[in-house]
mmCIF file of C-alpha atoms in Angstrom:
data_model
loop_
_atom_site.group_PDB
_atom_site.id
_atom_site.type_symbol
_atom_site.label_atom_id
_atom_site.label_comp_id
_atom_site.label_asym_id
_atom_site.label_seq_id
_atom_site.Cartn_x
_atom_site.Cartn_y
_atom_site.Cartn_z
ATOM 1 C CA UNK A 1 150.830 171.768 -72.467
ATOM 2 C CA UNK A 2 151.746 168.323 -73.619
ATOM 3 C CA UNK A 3 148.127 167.213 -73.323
ATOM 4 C CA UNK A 4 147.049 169.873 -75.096
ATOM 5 C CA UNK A 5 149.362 169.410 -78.306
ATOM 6 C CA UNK A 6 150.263 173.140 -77.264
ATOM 7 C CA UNK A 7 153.669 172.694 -79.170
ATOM 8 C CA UNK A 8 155.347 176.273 -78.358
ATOM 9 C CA UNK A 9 154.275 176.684 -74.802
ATOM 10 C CA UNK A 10 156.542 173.254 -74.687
ATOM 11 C CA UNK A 11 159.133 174.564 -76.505
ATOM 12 C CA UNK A 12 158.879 177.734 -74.280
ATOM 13 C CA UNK A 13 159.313 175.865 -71.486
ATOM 14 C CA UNK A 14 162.204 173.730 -72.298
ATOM 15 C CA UNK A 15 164.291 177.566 -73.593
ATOM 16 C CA UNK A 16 163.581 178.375 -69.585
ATOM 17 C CA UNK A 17 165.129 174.423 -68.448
ATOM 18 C CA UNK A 18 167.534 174.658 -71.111
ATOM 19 C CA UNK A 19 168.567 178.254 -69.090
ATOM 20 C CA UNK A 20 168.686 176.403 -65.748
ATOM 21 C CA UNK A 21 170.665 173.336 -66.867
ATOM 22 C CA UNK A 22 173.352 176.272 -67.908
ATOM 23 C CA UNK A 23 173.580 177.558 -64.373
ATOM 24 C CA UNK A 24 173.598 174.044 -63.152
ATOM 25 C CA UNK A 25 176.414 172.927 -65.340
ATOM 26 C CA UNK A 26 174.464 170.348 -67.109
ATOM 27 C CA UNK A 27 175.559 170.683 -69.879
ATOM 28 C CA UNK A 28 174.179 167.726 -72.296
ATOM 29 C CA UNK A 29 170.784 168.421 -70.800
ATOM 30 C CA UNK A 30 170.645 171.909 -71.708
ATOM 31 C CA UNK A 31 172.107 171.378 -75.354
ATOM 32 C CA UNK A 32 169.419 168.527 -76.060
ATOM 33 C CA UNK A 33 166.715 170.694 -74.657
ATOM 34 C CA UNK A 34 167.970 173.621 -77.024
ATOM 35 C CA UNK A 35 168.240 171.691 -79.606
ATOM 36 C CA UNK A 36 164.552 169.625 -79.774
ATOM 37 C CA UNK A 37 162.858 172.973 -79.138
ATOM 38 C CA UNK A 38 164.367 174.990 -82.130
ATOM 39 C CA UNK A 39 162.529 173.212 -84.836
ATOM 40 C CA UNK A 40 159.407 174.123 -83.035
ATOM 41 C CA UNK A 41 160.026 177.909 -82.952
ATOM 42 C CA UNK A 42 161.141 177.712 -86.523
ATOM 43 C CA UNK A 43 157.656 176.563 -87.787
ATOM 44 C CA UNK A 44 156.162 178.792 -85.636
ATOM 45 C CA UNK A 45 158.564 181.918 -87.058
ATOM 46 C CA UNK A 46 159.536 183.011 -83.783
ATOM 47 C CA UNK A 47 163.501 184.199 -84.229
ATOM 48 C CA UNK A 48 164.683 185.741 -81.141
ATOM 49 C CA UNK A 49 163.550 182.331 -78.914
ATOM 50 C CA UNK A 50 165.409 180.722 -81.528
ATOM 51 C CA UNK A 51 168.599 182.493 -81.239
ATOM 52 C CA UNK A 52 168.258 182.019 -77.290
ATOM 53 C CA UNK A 53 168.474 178.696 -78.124
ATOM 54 C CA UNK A 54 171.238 179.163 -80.194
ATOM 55 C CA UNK A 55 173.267 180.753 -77.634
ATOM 56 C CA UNK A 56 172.036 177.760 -75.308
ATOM 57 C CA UNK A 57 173.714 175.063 -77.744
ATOM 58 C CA UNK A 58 176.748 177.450 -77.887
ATOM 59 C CA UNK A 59 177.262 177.446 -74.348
ATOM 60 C CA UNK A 60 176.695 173.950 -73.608
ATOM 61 C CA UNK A 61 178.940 172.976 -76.899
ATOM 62 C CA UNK A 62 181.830 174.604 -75.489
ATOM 63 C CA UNK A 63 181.467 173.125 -71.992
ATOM 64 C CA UNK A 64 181.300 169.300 -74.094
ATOM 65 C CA UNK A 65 184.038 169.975 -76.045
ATOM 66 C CA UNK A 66 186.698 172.962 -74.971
ATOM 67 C CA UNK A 67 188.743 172.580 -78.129
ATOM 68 C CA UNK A 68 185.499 173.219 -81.061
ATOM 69 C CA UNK A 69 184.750 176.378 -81.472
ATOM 70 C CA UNK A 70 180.757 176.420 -81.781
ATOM 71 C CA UNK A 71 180.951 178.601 -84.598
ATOM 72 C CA UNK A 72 177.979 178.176 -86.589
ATOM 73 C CA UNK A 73 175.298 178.100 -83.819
ATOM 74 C CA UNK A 74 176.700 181.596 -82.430
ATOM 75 C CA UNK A 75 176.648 182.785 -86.402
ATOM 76 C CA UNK A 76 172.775 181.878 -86.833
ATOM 77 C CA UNK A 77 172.335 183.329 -83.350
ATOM 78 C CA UNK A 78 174.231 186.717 -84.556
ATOM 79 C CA UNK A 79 171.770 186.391 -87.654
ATOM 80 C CA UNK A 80 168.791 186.222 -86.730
ATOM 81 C CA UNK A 81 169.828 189.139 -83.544
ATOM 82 C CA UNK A 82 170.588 191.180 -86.511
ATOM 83 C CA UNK A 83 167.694 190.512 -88.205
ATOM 84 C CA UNK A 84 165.441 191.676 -85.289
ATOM 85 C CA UNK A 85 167.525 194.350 -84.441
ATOM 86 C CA UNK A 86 168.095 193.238 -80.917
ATOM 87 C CA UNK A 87 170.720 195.455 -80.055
ATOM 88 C CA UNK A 88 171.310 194.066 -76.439
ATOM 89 C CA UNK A 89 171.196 190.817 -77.781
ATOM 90 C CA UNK A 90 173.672 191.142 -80.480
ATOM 91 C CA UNK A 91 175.849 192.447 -77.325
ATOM 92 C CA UNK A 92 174.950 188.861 -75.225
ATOM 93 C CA UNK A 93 176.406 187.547 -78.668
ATOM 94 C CA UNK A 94 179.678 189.141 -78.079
ATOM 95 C CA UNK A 95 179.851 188.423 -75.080
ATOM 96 C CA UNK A 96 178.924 184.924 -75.531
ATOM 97 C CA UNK A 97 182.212 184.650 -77.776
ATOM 98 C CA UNK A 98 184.554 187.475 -76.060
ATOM 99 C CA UNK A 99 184.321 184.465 -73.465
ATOM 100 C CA UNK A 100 184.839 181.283 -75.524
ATOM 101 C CA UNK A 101 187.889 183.483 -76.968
ATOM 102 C CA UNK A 102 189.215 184.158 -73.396
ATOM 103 C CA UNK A 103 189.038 180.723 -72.506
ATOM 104 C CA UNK A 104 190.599 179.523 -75.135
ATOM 105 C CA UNK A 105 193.498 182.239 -75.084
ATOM 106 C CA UNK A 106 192.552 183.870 -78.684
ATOM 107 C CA UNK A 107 192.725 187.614 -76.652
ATOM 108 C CA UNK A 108 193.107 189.523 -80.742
ATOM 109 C CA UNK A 109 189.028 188.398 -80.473
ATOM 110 C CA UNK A 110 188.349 188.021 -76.841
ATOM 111 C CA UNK A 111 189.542 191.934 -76.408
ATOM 112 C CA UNK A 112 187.464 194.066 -78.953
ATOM 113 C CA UNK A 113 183.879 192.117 -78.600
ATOM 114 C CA UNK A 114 184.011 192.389 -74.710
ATOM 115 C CA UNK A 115 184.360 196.065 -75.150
ATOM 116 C CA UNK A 116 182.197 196.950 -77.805
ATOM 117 C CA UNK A 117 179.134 194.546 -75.665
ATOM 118 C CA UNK A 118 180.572 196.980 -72.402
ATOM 119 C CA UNK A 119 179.909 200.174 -74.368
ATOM 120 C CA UNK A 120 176.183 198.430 -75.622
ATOM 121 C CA UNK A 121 175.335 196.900 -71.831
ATOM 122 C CA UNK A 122 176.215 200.205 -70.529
ATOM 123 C CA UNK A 123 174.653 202.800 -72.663
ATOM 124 C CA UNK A 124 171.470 200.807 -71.907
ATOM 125 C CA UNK A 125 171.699 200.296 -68.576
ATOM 126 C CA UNK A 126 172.455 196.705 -68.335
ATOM 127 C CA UNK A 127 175.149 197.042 -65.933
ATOM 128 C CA UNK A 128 175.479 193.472 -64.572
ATOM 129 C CA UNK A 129 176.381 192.394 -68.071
ATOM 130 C CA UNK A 130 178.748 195.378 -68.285
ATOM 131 C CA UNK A 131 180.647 194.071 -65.247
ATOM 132 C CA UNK A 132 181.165 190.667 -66.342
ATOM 133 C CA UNK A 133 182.712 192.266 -69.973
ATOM 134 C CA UNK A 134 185.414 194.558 -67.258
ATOM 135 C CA UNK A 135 186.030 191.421 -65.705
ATOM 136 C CA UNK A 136 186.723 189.353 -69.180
ATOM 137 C CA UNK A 137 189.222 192.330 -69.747
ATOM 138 C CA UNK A 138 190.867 192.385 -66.468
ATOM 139 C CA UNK A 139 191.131 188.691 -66.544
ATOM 140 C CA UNK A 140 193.191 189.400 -69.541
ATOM 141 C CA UNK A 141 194.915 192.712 -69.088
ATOM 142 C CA UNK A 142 195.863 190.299 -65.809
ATOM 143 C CA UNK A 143 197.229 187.114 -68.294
ATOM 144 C CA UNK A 144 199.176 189.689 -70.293
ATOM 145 C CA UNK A 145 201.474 191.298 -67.310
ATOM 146 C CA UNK A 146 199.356 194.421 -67.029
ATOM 147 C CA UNK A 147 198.452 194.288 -63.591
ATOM 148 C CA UNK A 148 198.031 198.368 -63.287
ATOM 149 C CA UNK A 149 195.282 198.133 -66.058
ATOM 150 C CA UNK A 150 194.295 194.806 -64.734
ATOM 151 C CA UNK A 151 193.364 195.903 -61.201
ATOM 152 C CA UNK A 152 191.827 199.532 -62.826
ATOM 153 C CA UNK A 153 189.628 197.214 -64.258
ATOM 154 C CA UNK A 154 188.693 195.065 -61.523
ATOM 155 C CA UNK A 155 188.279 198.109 -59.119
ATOM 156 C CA UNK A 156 185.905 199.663 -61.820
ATOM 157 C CA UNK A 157 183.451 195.904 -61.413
ATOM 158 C CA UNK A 158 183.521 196.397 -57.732
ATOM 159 C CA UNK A 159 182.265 200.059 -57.644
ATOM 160 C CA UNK A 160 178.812 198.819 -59.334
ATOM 161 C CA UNK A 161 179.036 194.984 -57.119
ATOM 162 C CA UNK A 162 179.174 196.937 -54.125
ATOM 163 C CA UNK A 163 175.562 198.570 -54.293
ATOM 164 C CA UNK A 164 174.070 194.579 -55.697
ATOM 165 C CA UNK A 165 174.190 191.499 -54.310
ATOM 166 C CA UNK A 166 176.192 188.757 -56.956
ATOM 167 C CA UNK A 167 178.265 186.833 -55.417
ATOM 168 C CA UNK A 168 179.758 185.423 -58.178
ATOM 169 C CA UNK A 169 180.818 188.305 -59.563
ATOM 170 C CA UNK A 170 182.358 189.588 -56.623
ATOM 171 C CA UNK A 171 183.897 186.588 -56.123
ATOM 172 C CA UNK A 172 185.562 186.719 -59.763
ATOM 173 C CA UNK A 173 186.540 190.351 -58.632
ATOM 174 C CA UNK A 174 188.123 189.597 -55.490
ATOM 175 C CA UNK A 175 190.266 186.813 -56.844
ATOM 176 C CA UNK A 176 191.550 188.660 -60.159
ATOM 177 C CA UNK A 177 192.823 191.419 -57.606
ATOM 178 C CA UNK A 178 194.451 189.174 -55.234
ATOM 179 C CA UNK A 179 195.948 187.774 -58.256
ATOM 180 C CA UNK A 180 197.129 191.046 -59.806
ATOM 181 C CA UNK A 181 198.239 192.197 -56.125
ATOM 182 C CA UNK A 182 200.613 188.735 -56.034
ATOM 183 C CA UNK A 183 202.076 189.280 -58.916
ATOM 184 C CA UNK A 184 202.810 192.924 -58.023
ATOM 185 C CA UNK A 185 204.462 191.258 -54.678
ATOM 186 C CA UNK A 186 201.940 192.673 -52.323
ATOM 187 C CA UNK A 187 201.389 189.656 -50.191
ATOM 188 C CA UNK A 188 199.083 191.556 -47.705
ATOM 189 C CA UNK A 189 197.058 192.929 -50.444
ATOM 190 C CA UNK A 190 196.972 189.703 -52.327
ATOM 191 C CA UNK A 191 195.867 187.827 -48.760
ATOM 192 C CA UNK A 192 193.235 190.220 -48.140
ATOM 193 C CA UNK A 193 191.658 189.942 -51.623
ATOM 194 C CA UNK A 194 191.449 186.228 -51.260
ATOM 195 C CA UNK A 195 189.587 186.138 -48.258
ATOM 196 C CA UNK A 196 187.005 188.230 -49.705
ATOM 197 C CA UNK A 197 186.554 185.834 -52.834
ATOM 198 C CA UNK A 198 186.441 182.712 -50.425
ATOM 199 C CA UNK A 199 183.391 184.951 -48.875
ATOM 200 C CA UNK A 200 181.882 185.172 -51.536
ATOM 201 C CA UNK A 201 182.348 181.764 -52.838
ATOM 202 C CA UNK A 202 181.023 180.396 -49.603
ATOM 203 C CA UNK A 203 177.895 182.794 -49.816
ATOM 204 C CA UNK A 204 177.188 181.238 -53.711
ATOM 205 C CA UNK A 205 177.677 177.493 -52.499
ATOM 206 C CA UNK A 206 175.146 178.542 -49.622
#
């Protein structure tokens, strides 16, 4: 595409490596990526790869630097989501900052976007996405001493993870229970939970 001066087959290209420099935690690669290739789908008036790529920057942004808040690329994301009226994307948005907010402890925000991108996810049948807004809330409900809602929550992700295969969801599953179960003082419980999530883990790394 290069030879050919084919300028938005490029940029197409580097939204996809930009994606898998995310799941490899490369995290400078995938912001530069994002960032050369928005110009292109500017020009070219194509919004919703932009706002990928805005979500790309966001995520990479907050892996650089924990303590900025990438507020402005997740707003022109939002923007031009709204715009297109991508409703499931507008969702990815929330949960794209329900989990900056988690990480960074701000639960007031973290708390109301994770649910309102559940309700979205699962009204349209995106249930993976669904799962990993239950598990954002039962990593909190967990945080906040409310193990009973905590491991309601985790229990509801593992009803839908049994009947898929991802690992790393499981994995996040099985070590927010054994968590919530050694807190509660239910050593057995709490054991047995952790073995699952080093399963899992192991299966992922494999």
């Amino acid at each position: 595409f290069l030879a050919q001066g084919n300028t938005v087959e490029v940029a197409s290209i580097d939204l996809m490596r930009s994606d898998i420099y995310l799941a490899l935690n490369l995290w400078q690669e995938a912001y530069s990526l994002a960032q050369e290739a928005c110009p292109v789908f500017a020009d070219a008036g194509m919004a919703w790869e932009m706002a990928r790529l805005y979500l790309n920057q966001a995520a990479a942004l907050a892996r650089l630097n924990p303590r900025q808040v990438p507020t402005a690329v997740l707003s022109q994301a939002r923007q031009l989501f709204t715009q297109e009226g991508n409703e499931i994307w507008l969702a990815m948005t929330d949960l794209y900052e329900a989990t900056l907010a988690w990480r960074r402890g701000d639960w007031q925000t973290a708390v109301p976007q994770a649910q309102q991108a559940r309700i979205t996810f699962h009204n349209n049948g995106f249930q993976s996405q669904a799962v990993q807004c239950t598990i954002i809330l039962g990593e909190i409900a967990h945080v906040r001493d409310r193990y009973d809602e905590a491991a309601a929550l985790f229990a509801e992700a593992m009803v839908y993870l049994q009947q898929v295969d991802l690992p790393a969801l499981a994995y996040a599953c099985h070590f927010g229970l054994g968590q919530t179960h050694q807190a509660q003082n239910q050593p057995a419980e709490a054991q047995n939970q952790y073995r699952q999530a080093i399963t899992d883990i192991e299966r992922l790394q494999a």
